[in-house]
Each structure stands twice: as C-alpha cells, then as structure tokens.
Coordinates of N, CA and C in Angstrom, one line a residue:
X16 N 40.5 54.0 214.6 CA 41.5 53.2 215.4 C 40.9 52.6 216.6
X17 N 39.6 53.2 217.3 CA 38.9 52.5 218.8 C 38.1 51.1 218.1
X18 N 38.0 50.9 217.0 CA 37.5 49.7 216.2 C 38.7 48.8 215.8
X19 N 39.9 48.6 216.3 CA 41.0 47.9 215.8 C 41.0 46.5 216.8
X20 N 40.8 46.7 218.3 CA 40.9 45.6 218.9 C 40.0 44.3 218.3
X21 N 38.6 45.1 217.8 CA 37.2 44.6 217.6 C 37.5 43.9 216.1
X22 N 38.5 43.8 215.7 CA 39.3 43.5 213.9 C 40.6 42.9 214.0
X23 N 40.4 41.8 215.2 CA 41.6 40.7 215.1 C 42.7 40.0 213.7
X24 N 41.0 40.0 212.7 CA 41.2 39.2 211.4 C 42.2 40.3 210.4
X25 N 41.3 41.6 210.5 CA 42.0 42.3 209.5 C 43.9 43.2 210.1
X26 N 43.6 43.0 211.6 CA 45.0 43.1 211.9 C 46.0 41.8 211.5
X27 N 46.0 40.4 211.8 CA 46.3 39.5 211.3 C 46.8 39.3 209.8
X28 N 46.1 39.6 209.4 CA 46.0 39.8 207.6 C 46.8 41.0 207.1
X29 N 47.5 41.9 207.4 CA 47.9 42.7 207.7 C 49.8 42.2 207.7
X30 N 49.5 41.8 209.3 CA 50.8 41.4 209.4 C 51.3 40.4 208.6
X31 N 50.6 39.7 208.3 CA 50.9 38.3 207.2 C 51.2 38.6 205.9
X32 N 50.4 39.6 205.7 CA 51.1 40.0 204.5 C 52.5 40.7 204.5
X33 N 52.7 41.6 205.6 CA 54.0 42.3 205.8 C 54.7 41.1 205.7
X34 N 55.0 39.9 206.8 CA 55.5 38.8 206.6 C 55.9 38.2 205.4
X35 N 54.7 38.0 204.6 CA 55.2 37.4 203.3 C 55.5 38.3 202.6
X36 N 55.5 39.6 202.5 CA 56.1 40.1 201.4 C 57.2 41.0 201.6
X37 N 57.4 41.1 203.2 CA 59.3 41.2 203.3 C 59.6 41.8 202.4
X38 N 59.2 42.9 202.2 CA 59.6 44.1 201.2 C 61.6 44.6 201.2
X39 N 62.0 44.5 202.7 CA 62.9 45.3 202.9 C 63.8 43.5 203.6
X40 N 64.6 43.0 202.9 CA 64.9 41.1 203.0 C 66.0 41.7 203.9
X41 N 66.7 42.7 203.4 CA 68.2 42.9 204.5 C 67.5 43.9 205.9
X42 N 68.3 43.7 206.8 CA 68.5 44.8 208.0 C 69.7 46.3 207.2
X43 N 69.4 47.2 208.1 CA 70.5 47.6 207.8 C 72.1 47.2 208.2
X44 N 73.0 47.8 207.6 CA 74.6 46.9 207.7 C 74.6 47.8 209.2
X45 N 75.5 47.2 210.0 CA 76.3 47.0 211.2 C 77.4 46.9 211.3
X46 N 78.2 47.4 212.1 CA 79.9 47.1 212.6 C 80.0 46.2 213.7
X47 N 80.8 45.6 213.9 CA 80.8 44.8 214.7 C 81.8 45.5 216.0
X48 N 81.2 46.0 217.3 CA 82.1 46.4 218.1 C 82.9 45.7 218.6
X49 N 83.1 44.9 218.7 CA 84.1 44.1 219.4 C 84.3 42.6 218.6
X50 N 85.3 41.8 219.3 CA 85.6 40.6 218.3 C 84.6 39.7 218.9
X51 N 83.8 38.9 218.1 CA 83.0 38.0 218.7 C 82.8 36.8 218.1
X52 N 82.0 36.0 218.4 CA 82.0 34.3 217.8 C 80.4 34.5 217.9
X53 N 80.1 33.8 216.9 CA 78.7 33.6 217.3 C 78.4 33.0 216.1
X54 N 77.7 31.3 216.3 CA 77.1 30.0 216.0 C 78.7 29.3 215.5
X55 N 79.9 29.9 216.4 CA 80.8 29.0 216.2 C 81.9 29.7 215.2
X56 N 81.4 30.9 214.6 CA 82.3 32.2 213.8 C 82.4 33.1 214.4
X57 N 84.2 32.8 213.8 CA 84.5 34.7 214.6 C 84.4 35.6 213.7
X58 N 83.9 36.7 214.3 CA 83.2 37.7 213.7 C 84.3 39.1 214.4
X59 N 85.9 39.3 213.7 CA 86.5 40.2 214.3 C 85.9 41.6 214.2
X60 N 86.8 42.7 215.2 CA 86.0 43.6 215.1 C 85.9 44.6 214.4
X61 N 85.2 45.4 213.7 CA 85.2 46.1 212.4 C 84.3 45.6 211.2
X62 N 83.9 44.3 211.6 CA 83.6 43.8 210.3 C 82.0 44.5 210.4
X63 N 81.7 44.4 208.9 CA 80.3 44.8 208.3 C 79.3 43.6 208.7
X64 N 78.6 43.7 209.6 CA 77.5 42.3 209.8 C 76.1 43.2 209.4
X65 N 74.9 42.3 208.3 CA 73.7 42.4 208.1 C 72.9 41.5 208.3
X66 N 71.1 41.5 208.8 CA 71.0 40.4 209.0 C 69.9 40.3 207.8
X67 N 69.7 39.1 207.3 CA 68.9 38.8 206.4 C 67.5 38.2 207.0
X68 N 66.4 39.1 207.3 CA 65.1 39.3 207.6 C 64.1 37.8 207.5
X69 N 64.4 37.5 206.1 CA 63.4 35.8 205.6 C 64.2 35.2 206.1
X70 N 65.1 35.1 207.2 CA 65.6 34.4 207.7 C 64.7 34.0 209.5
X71 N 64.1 35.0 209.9 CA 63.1 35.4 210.7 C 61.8 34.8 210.1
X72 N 61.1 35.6 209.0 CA 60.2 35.6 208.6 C 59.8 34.5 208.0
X73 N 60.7 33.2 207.9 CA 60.5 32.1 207.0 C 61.0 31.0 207.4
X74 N 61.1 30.8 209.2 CA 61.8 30.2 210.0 C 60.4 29.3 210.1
X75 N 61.5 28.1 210.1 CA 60.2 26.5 210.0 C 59.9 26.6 211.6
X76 N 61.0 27.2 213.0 CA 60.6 26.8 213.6 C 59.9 28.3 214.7
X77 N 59.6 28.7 213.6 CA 58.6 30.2 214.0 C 57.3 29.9 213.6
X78 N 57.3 29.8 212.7 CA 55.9 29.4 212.1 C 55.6 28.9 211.7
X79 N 54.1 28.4 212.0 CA 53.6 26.6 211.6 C 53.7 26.6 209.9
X80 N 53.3 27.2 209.2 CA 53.4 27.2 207.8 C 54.0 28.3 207.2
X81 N 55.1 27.7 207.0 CA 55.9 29.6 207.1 C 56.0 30.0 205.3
X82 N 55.7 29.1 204.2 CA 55.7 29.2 203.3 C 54.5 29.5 202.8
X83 N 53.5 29.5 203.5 CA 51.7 30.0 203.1 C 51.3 31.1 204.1
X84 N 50.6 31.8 202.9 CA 50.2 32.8 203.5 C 49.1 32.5 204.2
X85 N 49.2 32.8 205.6 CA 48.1 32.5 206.6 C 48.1 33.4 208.0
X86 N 46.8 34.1 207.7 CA 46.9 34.9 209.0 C 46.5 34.4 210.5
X87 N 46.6 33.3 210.2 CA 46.1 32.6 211.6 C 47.7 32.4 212.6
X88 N 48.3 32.9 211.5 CA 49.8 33.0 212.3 C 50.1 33.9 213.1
X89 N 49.1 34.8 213.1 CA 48.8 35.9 214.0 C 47.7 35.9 215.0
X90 N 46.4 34.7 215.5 CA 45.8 34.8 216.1 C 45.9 33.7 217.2
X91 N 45.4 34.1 217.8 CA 45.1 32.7 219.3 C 44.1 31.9 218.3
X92 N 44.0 31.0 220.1 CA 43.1 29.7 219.8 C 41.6 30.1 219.9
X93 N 41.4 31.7 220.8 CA 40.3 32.3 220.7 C 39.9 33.6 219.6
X94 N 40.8 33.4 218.5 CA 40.3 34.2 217.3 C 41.2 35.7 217.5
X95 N 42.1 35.9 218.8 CA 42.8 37.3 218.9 C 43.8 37.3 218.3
X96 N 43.6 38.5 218.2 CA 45.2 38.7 217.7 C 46.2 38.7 219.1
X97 N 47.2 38.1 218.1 CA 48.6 37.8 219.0 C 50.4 38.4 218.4
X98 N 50.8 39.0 218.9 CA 52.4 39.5 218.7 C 52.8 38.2 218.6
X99 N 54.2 38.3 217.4 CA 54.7 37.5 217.3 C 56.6 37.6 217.5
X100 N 57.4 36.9 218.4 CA 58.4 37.4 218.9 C 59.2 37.5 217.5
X101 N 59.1 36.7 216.3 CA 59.8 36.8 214.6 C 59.2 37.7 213.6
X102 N 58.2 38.8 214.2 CA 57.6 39.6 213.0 C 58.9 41.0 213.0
X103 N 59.5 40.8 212.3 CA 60.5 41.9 212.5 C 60.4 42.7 211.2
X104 N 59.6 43.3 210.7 CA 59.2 44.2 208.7 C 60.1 44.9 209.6
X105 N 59.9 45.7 210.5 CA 60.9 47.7 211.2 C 62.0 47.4 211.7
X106 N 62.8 45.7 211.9 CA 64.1 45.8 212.8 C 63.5 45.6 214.0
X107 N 65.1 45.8 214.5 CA 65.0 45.6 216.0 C 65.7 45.9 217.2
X108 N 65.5 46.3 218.5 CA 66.6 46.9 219.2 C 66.9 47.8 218.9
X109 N 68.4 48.8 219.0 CA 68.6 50.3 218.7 C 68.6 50.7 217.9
X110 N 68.1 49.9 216.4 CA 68.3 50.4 215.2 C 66.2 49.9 214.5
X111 N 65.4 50.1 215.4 CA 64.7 49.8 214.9 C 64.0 51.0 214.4
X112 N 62.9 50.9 213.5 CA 62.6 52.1 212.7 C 61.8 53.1 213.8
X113 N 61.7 54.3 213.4 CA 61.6 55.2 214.3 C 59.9 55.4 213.6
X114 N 59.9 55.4 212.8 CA 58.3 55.7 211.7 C 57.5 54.0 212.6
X115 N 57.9 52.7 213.0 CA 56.8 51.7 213.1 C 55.9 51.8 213.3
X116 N 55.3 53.2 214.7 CA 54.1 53.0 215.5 C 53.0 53.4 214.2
X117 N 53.6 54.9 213.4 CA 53.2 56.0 212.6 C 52.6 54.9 211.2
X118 N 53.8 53.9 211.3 CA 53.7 53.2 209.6 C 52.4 51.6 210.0
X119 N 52.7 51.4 211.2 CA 51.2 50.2 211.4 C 49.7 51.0 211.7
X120 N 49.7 52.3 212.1 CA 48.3 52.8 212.4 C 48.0 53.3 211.0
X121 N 48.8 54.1 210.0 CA 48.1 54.1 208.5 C 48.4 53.1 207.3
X122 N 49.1 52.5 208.3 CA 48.8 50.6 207.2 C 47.3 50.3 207.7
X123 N 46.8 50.2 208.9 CA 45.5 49.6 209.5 C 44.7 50.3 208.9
X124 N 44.6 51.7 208.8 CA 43.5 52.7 208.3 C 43.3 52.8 206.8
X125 N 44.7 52.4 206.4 CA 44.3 52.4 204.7 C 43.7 51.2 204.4
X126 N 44.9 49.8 205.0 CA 43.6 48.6 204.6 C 42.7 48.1 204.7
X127 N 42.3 48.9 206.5 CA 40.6 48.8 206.9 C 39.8 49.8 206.0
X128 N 40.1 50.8 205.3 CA 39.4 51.7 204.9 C 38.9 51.1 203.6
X129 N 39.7 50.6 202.8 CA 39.6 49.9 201.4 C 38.8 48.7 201.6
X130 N 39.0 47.7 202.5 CA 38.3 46.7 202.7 C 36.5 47.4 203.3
X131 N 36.9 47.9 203.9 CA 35.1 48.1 204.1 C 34.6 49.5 203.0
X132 N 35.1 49.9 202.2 CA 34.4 50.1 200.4 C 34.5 49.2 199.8
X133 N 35.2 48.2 199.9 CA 35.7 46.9 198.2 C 35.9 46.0 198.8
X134 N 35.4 44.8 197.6 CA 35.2 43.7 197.4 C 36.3 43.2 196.8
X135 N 37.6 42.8 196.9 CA 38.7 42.3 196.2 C 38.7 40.8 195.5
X136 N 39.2 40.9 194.4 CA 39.0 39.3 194.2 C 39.9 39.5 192.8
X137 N 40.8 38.5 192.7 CA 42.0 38.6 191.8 C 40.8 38.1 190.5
X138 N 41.0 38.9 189.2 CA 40.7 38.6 188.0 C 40.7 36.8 187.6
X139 N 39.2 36.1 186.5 CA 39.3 34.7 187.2 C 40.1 34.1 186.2
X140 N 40.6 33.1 187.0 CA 41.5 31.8 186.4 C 43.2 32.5 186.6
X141 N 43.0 33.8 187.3 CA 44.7 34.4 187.5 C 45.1 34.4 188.9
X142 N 44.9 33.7 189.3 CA 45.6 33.7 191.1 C 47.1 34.5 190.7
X143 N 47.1 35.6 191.6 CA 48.0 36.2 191.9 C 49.8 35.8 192.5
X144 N 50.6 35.6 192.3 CA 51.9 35.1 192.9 C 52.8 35.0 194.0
X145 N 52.9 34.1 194.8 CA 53.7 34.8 196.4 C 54.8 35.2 196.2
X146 N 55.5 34.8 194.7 CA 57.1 35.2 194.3 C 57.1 36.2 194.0
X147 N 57.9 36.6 194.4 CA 58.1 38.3 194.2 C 59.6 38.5 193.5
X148 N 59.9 39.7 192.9 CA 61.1 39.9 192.4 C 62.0 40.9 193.3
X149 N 62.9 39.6 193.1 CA 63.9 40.5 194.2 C 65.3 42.1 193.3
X150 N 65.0 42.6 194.4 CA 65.9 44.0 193.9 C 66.4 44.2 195.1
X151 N 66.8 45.7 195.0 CA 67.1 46.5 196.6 C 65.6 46.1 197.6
X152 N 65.0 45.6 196.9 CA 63.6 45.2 198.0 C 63.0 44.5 197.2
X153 N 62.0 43.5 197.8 CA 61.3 42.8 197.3 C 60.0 43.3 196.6
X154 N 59.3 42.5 195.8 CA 58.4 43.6 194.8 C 57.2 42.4 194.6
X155 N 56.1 42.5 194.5 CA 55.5 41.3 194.0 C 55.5 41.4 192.7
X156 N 55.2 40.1 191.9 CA 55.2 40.1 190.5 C 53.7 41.0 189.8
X157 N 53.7 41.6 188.6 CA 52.6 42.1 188.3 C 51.0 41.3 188.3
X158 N 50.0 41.6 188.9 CA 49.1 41.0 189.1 C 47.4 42.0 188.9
X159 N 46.5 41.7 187.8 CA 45.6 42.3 188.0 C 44.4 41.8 188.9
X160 N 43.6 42.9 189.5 CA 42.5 42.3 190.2 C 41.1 42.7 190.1
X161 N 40.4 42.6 190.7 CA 39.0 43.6 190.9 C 38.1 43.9 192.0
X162 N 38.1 45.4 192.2 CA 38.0 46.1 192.8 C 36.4 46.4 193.2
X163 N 35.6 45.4 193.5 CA 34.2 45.5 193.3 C 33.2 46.5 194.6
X164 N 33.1 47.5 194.2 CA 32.1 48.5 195.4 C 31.4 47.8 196.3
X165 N 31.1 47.8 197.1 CA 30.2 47.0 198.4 C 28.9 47.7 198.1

C-alpha cells in the first residue's frame, strides 16, 4: 500500500472500472422524513425514495466521456490521481458503506497484485462488452481472456 501514491494509473483504472460497471445501479430505499419538493415534486412524508447510481455515474455533465471507459477520468493534467465528487460505487452521507475504506485497499492489492504477475489481453478478434446484464446488480456479459505470466 506505501507504493499506491507512486500508481496514479492503476488507481484510476480501478475506479473507472467501478464506475462503469456499477455493480450495485440502486442506493439503498429511504423514507422520506418530512414532506418535501425537490426538482419541482412533492415528495410527501413516508414515501419510499431510492436513488439510481448511473444516474451519477453516467452524468454527461460529470464526466467528459461518461459512456467510455476511461481512466483519465480519474487523473489531472499532471498524470495524478484525482477524487471525483460523482464516484459514489459505497453511497453516501449517513448511509454510506461502512466496509469502503476495507473494500478500496483490497480492491488495490488484489488488482495491483494480479497486474504485476499477468499480462491480460482479451482472447483475439473477441473484445470483451461494456453491457452488462442487469439483475439485483449489474453483471458483465460472459467474456474469455488471457492470462499471460510476466
């Protein structure tokens, strides 16, 4: 992990993929405490409100190419990585996941770890798919690849 600052690209790449593949599209449901309006709807009180995530994650005016996968969506103009105020995979506010800090330090360790043994490269003439199938969570479509030793 003292090697993570030093790994802009593979943190970037990382988040971009969380991004596009929005595994978990809903928030969890909510009550609404009090009666409210909000974008011009009243939203009385009691009601069930959820918020739908690719609504964040796929906002034209969040990100420059919000339908390509690109990790440069994550870096400066000097190669760093940068937070982004729309990366929301854990939620947000008092309901956000309690596992994030635990679940991005062994997302980093497993992807850095895999990437510096293997050489990845999707099986040829089969580019892999950004559609995914939607369920209780989103899923990518089946895809083979290969796994080449360094």
């Amino acid at each position: 992990l003292t090697d993570r600052p030093k790994l802009p690209y593979t943190d970037a790449v990382i988040h971009e993929t969380q991004r596009v593949g929005n595994i978990v599209p809903l928030g969890l449901p909510k009550m609404a405490s009090k009666d409210s309006t909000l974008g011009g709807y009243f939203i009385p009180k009691g009601t069930a409100v959820t918020t739908i995530l690719s609504s964040v994650l796929f906002d034209k005016n969040e990100w420059e190419t919000p339908d390509v996968f690109n990790p440069e969506h994550f870096l400066d103009s000097e190669g760093k990585f940068r937070r982004r105020d729309a990366f929301l995979p854990f939620l947000a506010g008092k309901r956000v996941c309690i596992g994030e800090p635990l679940a991005k330090m062994e997302l980093f360790l497993f992807f850095a770890s895999l990437l510096q043994r293997f050489t990845f490269r999707p099986v040829p003439g089969k580019m892999p798919s950004l559609e995914g199938v939607l369920g209780f969570n989103n899923s990518p479509e089946e895809f083979r690849m290969q796994a080449v030793p360094r």
